[in-house]
Tab-separated table of C-alpha atoms in Angstrom:
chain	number	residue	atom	x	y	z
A	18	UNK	CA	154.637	19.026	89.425
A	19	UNK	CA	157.692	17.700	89.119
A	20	UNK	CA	160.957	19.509	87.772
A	21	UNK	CA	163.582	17.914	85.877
A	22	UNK	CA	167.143	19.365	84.991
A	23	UNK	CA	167.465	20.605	81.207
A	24	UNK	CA	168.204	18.424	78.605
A	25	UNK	CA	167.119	15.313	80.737
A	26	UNK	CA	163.835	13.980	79.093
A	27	UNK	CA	160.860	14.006	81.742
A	28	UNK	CA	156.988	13.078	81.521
A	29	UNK	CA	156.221	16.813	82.380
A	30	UNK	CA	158.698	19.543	83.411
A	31	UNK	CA	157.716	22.594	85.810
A	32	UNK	CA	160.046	25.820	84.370
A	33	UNK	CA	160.390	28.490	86.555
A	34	UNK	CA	160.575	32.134	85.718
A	35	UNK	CA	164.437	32.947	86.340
A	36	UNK	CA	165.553	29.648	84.737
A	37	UNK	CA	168.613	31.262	82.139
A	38	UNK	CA	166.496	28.858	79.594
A	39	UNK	CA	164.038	31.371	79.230
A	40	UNK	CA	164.787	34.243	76.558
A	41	UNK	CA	163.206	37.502	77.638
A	42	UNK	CA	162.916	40.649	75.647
A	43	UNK	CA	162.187	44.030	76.853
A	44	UNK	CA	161.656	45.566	80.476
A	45	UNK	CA	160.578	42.093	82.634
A	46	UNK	CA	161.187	42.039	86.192
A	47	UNK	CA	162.404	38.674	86.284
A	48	UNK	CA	163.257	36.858	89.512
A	49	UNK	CA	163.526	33.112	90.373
A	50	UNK	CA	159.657	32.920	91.335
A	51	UNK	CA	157.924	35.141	89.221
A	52	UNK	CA	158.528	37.776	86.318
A	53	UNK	CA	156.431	40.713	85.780
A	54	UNK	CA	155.488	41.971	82.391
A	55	UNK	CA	155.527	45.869	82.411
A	56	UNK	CA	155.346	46.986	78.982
A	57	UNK	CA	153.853	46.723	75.953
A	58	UNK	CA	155.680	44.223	73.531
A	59	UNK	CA	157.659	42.829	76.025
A	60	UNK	CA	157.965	38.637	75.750
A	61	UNK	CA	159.557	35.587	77.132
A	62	UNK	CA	160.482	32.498	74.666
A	63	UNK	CA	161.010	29.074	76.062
A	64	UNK	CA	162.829	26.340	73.559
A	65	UNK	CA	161.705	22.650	74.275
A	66	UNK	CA	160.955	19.182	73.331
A	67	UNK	CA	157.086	17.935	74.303
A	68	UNK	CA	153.824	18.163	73.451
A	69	UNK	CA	151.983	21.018	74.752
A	70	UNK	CA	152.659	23.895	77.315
A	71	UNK	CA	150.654	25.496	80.231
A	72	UNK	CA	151.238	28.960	81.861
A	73	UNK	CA	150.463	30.798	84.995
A	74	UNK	CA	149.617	33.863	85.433
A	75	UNK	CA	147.584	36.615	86.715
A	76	UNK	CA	147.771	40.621	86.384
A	77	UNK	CA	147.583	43.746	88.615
A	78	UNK	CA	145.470	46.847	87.724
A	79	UNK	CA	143.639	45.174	84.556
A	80	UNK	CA	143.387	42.286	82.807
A	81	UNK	CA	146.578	41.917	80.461
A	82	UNK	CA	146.279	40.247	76.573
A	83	UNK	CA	149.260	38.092	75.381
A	84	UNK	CA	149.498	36.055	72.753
A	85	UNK	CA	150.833	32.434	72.597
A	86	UNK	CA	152.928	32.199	69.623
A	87	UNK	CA	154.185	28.195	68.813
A	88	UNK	CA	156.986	27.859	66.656
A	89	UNK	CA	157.035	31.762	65.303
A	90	UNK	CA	153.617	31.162	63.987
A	91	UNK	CA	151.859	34.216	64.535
A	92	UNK	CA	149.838	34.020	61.849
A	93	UNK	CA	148.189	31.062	63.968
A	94	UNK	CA	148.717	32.759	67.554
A	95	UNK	CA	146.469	32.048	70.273
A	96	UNK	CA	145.244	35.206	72.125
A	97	UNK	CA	144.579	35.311	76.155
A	98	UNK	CA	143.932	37.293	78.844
A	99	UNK	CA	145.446	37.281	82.078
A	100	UNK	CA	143.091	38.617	84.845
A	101	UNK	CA	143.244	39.033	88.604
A	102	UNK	CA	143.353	35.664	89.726
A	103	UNK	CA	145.871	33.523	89.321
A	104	UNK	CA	145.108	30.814	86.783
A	105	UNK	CA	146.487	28.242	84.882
A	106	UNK	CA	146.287	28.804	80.706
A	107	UNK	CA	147.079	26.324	78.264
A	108	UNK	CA	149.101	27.832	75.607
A	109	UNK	CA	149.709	24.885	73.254
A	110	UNK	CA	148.687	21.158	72.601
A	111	UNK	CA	148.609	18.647	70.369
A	112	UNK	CA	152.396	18.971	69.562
A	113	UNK	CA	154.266	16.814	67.798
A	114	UNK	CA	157.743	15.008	68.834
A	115	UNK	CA	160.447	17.167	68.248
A	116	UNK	CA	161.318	20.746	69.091
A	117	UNK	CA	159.132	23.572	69.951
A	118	UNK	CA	159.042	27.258	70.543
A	119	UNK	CA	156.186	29.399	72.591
A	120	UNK	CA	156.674	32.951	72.458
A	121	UNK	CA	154.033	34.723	75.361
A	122	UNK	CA	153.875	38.162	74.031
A	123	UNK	CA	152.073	41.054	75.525
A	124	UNK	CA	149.809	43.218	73.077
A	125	UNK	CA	148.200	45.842	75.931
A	126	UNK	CA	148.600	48.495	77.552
A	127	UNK	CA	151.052	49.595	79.935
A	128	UNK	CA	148.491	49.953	82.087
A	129	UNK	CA	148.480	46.120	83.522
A	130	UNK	CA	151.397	44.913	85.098
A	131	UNK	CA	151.216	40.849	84.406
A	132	UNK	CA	152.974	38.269	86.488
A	133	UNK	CA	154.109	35.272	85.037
A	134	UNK	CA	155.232	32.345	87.766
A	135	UNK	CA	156.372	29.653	85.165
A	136	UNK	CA	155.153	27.193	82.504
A	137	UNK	CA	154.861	23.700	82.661
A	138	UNK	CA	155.883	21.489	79.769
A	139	UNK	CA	153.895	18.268	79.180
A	140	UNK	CA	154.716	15.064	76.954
A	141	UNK	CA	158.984	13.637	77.039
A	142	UNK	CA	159.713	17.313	78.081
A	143	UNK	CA	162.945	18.530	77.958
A	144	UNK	CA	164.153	22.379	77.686
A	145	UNK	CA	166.882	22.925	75.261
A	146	UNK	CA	169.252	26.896	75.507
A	147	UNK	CA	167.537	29.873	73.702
A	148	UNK	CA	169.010	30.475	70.366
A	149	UNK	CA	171.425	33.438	70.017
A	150	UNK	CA	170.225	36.622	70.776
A	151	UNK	CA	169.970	38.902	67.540
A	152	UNK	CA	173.149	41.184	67.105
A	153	UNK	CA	170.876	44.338	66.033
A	154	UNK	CA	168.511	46.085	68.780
A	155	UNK	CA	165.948	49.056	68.101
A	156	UNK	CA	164.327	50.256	71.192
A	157	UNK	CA	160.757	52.512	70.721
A	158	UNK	CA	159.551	55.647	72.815
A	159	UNK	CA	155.574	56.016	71.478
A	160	UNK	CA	152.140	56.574	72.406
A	161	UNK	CA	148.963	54.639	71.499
A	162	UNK	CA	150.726	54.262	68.417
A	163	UNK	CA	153.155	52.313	69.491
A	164	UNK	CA	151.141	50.985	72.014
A	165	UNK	CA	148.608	49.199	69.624
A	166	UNK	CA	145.329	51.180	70.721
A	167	UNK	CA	142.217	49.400	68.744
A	168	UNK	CA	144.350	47.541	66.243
A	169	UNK	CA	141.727	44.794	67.524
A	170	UNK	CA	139.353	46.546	67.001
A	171	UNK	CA	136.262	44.647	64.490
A	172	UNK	CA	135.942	46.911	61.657
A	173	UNK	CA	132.685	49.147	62.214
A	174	UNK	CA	133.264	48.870	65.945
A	175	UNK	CA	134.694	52.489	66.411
A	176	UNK	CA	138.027	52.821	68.068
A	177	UNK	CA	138.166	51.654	71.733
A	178	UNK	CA	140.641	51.855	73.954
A	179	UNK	CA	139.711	48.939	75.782
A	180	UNK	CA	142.244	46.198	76.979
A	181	UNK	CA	141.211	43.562	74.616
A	182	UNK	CA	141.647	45.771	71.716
A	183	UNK	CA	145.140	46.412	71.893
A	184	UNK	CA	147.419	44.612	69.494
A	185	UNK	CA	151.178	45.598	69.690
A	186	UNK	CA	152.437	42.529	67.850
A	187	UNK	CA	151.094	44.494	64.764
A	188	UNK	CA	152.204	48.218	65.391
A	189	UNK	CA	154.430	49.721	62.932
A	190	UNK	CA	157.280	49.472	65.961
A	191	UNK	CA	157.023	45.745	65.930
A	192	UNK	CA	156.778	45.276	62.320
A	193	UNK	CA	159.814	47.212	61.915
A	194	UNK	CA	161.260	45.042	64.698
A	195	UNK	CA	160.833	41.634	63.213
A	196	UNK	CA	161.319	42.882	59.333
A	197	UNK	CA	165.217	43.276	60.667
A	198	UNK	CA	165.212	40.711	62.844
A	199	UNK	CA	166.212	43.037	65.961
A	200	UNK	CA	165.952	42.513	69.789
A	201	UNK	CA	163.120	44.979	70.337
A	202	UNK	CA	161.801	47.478	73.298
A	203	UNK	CA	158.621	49.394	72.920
A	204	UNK	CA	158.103	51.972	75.742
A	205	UNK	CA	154.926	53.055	75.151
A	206	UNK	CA	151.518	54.086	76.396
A	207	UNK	CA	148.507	55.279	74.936
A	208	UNK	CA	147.912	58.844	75.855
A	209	UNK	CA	151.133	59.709	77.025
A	210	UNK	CA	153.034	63.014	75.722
A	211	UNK	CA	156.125	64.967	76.243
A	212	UNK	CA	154.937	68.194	77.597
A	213	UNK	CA	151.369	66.529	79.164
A	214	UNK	CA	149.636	63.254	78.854
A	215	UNK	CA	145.772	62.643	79.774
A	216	UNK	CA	147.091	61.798	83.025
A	217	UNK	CA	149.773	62.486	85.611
A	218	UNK	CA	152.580	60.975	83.916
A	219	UNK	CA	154.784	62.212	81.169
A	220	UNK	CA	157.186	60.255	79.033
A	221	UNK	CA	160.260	62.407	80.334
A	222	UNK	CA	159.690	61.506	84.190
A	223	UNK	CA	158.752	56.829	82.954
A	224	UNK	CA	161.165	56.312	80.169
A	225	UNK	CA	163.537	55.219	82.387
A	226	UNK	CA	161.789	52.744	84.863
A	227	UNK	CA	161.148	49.144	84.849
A	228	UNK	CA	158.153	49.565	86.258
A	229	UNK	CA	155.968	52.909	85.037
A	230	UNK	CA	154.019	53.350	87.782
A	231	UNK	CA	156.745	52.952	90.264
A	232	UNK	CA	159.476	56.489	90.428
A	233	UNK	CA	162.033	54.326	92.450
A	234	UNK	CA	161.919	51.554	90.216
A	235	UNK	CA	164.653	52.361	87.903
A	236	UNK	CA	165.996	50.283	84.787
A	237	UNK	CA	169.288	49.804	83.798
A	238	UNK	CA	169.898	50.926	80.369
A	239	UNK	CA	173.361	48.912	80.458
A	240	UNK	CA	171.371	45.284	80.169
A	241	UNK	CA	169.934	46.426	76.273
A	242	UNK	CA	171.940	48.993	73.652
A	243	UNK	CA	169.673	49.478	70.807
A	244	UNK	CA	171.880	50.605	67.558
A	245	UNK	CA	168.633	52.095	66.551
A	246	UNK	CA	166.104	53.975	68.740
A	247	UNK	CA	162.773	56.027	67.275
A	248	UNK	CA	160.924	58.451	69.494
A	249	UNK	CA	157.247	58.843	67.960
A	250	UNK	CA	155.565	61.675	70.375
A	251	UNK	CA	154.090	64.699	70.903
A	252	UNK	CA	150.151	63.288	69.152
A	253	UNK	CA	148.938	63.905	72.281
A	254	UNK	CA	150.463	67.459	73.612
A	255	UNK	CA	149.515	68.430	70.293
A	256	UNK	CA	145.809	67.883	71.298
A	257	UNK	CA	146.241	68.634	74.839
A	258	UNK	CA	147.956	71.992	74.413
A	259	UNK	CA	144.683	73.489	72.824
A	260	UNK	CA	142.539	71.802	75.797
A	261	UNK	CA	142.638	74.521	78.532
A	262	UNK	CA	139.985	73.079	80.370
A	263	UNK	CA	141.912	69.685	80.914
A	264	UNK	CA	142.721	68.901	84.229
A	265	UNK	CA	146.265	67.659	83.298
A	266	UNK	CA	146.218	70.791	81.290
A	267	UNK	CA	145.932	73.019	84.058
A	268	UNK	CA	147.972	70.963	86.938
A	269	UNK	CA	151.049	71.492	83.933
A	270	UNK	CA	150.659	74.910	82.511
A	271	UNK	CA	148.205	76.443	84.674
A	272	UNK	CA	146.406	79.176	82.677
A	273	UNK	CA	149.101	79.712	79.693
A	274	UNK	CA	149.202	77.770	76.935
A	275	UNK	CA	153.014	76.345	76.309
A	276	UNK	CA	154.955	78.488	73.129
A	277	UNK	CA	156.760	76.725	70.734
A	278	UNK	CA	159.732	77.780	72.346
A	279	UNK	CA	158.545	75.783	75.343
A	280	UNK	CA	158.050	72.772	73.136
A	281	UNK	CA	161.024	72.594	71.096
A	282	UNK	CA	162.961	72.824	74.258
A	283	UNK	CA	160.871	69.915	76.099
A	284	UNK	CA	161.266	67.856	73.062
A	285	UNK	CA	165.245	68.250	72.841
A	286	UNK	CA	165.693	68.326	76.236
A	287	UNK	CA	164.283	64.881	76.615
A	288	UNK	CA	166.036	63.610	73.112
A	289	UNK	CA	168.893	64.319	74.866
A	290	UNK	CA	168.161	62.556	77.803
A	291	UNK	CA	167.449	59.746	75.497
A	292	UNK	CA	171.172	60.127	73.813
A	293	UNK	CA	172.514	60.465	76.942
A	294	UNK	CA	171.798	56.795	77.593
A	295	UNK	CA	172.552	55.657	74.042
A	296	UNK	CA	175.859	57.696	73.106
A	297	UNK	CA	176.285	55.460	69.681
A	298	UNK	CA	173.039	54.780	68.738
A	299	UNK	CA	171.193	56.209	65.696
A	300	UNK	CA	167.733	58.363	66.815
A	301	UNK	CA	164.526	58.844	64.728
A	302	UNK	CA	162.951	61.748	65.746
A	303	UNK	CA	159.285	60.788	64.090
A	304	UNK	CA	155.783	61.927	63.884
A	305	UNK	CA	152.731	60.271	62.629
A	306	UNK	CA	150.474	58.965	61.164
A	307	UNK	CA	147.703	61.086	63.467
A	308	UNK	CA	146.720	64.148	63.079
A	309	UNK	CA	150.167	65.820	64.411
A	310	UNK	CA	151.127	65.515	61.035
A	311	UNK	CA	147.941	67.236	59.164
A	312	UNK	CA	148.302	69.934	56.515
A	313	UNK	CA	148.594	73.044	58.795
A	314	UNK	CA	150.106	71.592	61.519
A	315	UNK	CA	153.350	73.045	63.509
A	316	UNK	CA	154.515	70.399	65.025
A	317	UNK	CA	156.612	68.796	62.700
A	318	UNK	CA	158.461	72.452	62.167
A	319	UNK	CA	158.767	72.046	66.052
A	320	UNK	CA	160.994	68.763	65.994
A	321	UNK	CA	162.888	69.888	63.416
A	322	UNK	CA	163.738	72.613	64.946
A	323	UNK	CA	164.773	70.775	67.976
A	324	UNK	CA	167.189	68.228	66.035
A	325	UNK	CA	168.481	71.232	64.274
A	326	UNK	CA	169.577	72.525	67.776
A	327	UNK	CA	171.160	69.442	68.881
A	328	UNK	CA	173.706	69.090	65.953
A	329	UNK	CA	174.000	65.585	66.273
A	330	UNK	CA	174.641	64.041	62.851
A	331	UNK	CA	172.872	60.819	64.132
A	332	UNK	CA	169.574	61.791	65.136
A	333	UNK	CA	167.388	62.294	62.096
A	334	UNK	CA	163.322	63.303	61.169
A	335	UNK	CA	160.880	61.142	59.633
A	336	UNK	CA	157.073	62.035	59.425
A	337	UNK	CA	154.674	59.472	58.771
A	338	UNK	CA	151.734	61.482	56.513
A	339	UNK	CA	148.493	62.207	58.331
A	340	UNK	CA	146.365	58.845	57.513
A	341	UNK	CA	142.994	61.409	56.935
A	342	UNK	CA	140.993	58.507	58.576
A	343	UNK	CA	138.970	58.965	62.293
A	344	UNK	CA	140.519	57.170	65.237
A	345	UNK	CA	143.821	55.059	65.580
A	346	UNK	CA	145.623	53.025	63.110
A	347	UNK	CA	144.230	50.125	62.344
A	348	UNK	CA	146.180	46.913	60.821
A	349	UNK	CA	146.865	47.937	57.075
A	350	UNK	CA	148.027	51.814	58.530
A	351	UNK	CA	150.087	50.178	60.906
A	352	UNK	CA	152.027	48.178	58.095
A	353	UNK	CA	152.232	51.598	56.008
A	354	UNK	CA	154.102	53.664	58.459
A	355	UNK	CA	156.280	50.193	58.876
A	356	UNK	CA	156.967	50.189	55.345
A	357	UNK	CA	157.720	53.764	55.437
A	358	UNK	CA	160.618	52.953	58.440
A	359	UNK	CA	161.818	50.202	56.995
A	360	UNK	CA	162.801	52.265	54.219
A	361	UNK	CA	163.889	54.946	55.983
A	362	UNK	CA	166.417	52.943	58.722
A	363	UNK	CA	167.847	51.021	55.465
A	364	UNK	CA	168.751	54.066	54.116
A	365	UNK	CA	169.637	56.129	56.744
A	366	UNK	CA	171.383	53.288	59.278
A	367	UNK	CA	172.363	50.962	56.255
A	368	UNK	CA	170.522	47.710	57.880
């Protein structure tokens, strides 16, 4: 297909993955031939004139579920999956003249690592600059929460953790996002904890890589300064501490259950690591809306405990209230804890 320089009108226009035309948001590995998506919420936006847009793609591990949103119309979003062969997805048609926007935006798991090697533009085509880059950033550190586990899920349907099922675009974290109109990172995956996770990884020893599968592959936490950055963990170590018989319970703890000594000093120890990166930036230590947050529980005590210790004026608590419902959030307790946030950061940060 043929490629055309920007702002020259063309019947179609090929646009390749490192063109500076293309807006990306979160942790991509972008180079000139290809960009891989990593993590959950991460997008690319593409500005043009013409009338409909194709993309290809394929993804690693599983299949990976983005939506195609055309001219910040989510409510009309078009939902696909990218699976292991490398296919070509139409995205939008039927456009009319004038200028467009397509937003690909994944909503799984971190779980699938999803290559992107361009998108063709059909009709006049011609690629116009991104729009200015939002002057406030929030960056997330979260589990399934965050992650979007079953927000897909059909009501009835029980709460799967299946690919398809994942919706990020309508986590609390994302919400939160767009209601400020913030450049946005979500580092999140469903299952993960601070202490112990349901598998080998912990957040501590990923929240720092482009790609979480991959200990050499390091980002650089110069390219993105949130002025805001929430840490919602510690769901699952609170159900994994009480599971001696877990495997991952045993390869990190062996026999003795962690005290809460143990935990308050895991949890500051990586908060710090976390203001380490972002001297400036205000931290929401949070908890919720899962059952870490029930009547009876200690582990709220636990991360105020640990913020206490720090002494940092700028690192605060918020704790969503325990939603009393079975399984993960679903849409309308997703937009609750939002709410709650939203509150809480204009009060607190002043946005």
């Amino acid at each position: 297909m043929p490629a055309c320089c920007p702002g020259i009108a063309c019947s179609q226009l090929a646009v390749r993955p490192g063109n500076p035309h293309i807006a990306y948001e979160g942790r991509v590995a972008v180079r000139a031939d290809s960009a891989v998506f990593y993590w959950p919420g991460s997008s690319a936006t593409i500005s043009f004139t013409g009338t409909g847009a194709t993309v290809t793609m394929r993804s690693l591990r599983e299949p990976g579920y983005f939506y195609a949103i055309v001219d910040g119309d989510a409510a009309r979003a078009f939902k696909f999956a990218a699976d292991s062969s490398r296919r070509l997805i139409t995205v939008a048609e039927g456009l009319s003249d004038g200028r467009h926007t397509v937003q690909l935006y994944k909503l799984s798991n971190n779980t699938s690592a999803n290559i992107f090697y361009g998108i063709n533009i059909t009709g006049r085509a011609r690629l116009h600059p991104p729009g200015r880059r939002p002057k406030r950033g929030i960056e997330f550190y979260g589990n399934s929460i965050t992650a979007g586990h079953g927000v897909d899920v059909p009501s009835g349907k029980g709460d799967s953790g299946a690919p398809e099922f994942f919706n990020q675009h309508y986590t609390y974290a994302a919400l939160t996002a767009r209601h400020f109109g913030a450049r946005a990172s979500f580092i999140a995956r469903s299952g993960i904890g601070v202490l112990v996770s349901w598998f080998p990884e912990i957040m501590p020893e990923v929240y720092d890589r482009l790609d979480p599968f991959d200990s050499t592959s390091k980002w650089d936490f110069a390219g993105f300064r949130p002025d805001v950055v929430v840490i919602n963990l510690l769901q699952n170590d609170y159900w994994l501490i009480n599971n001696p018989n877990h495997p991952q319970f045993k390869a990190r703890f062996g026999n003795t259950k962690p005290d809460a000594a143990a935990i308050i000093r895991a949890y500051r120890s990586f908060v710090a690591s976390v203001r380490g990166k972002y001297p400036a930036a205000h931290i929401i230590c949070a908890l919720g809306n899962m059952n870490a947050t029930e009547a009876g529980s200690s582990f709220p005590g636990y991360i105020r405990e640990a913020v206490a210790q720090l002494s940092d004026k700028r690192i605060h608590t918020l704790f969503f209230p325990y939603k009393k419902t079975p399984g993960h959030p679903v849409k309308e307790e997703q937009q609750a804890m939002a709410d709650e946030l939203i509150r809480f950061i204009s009060k607190t940060v002043g946005w």
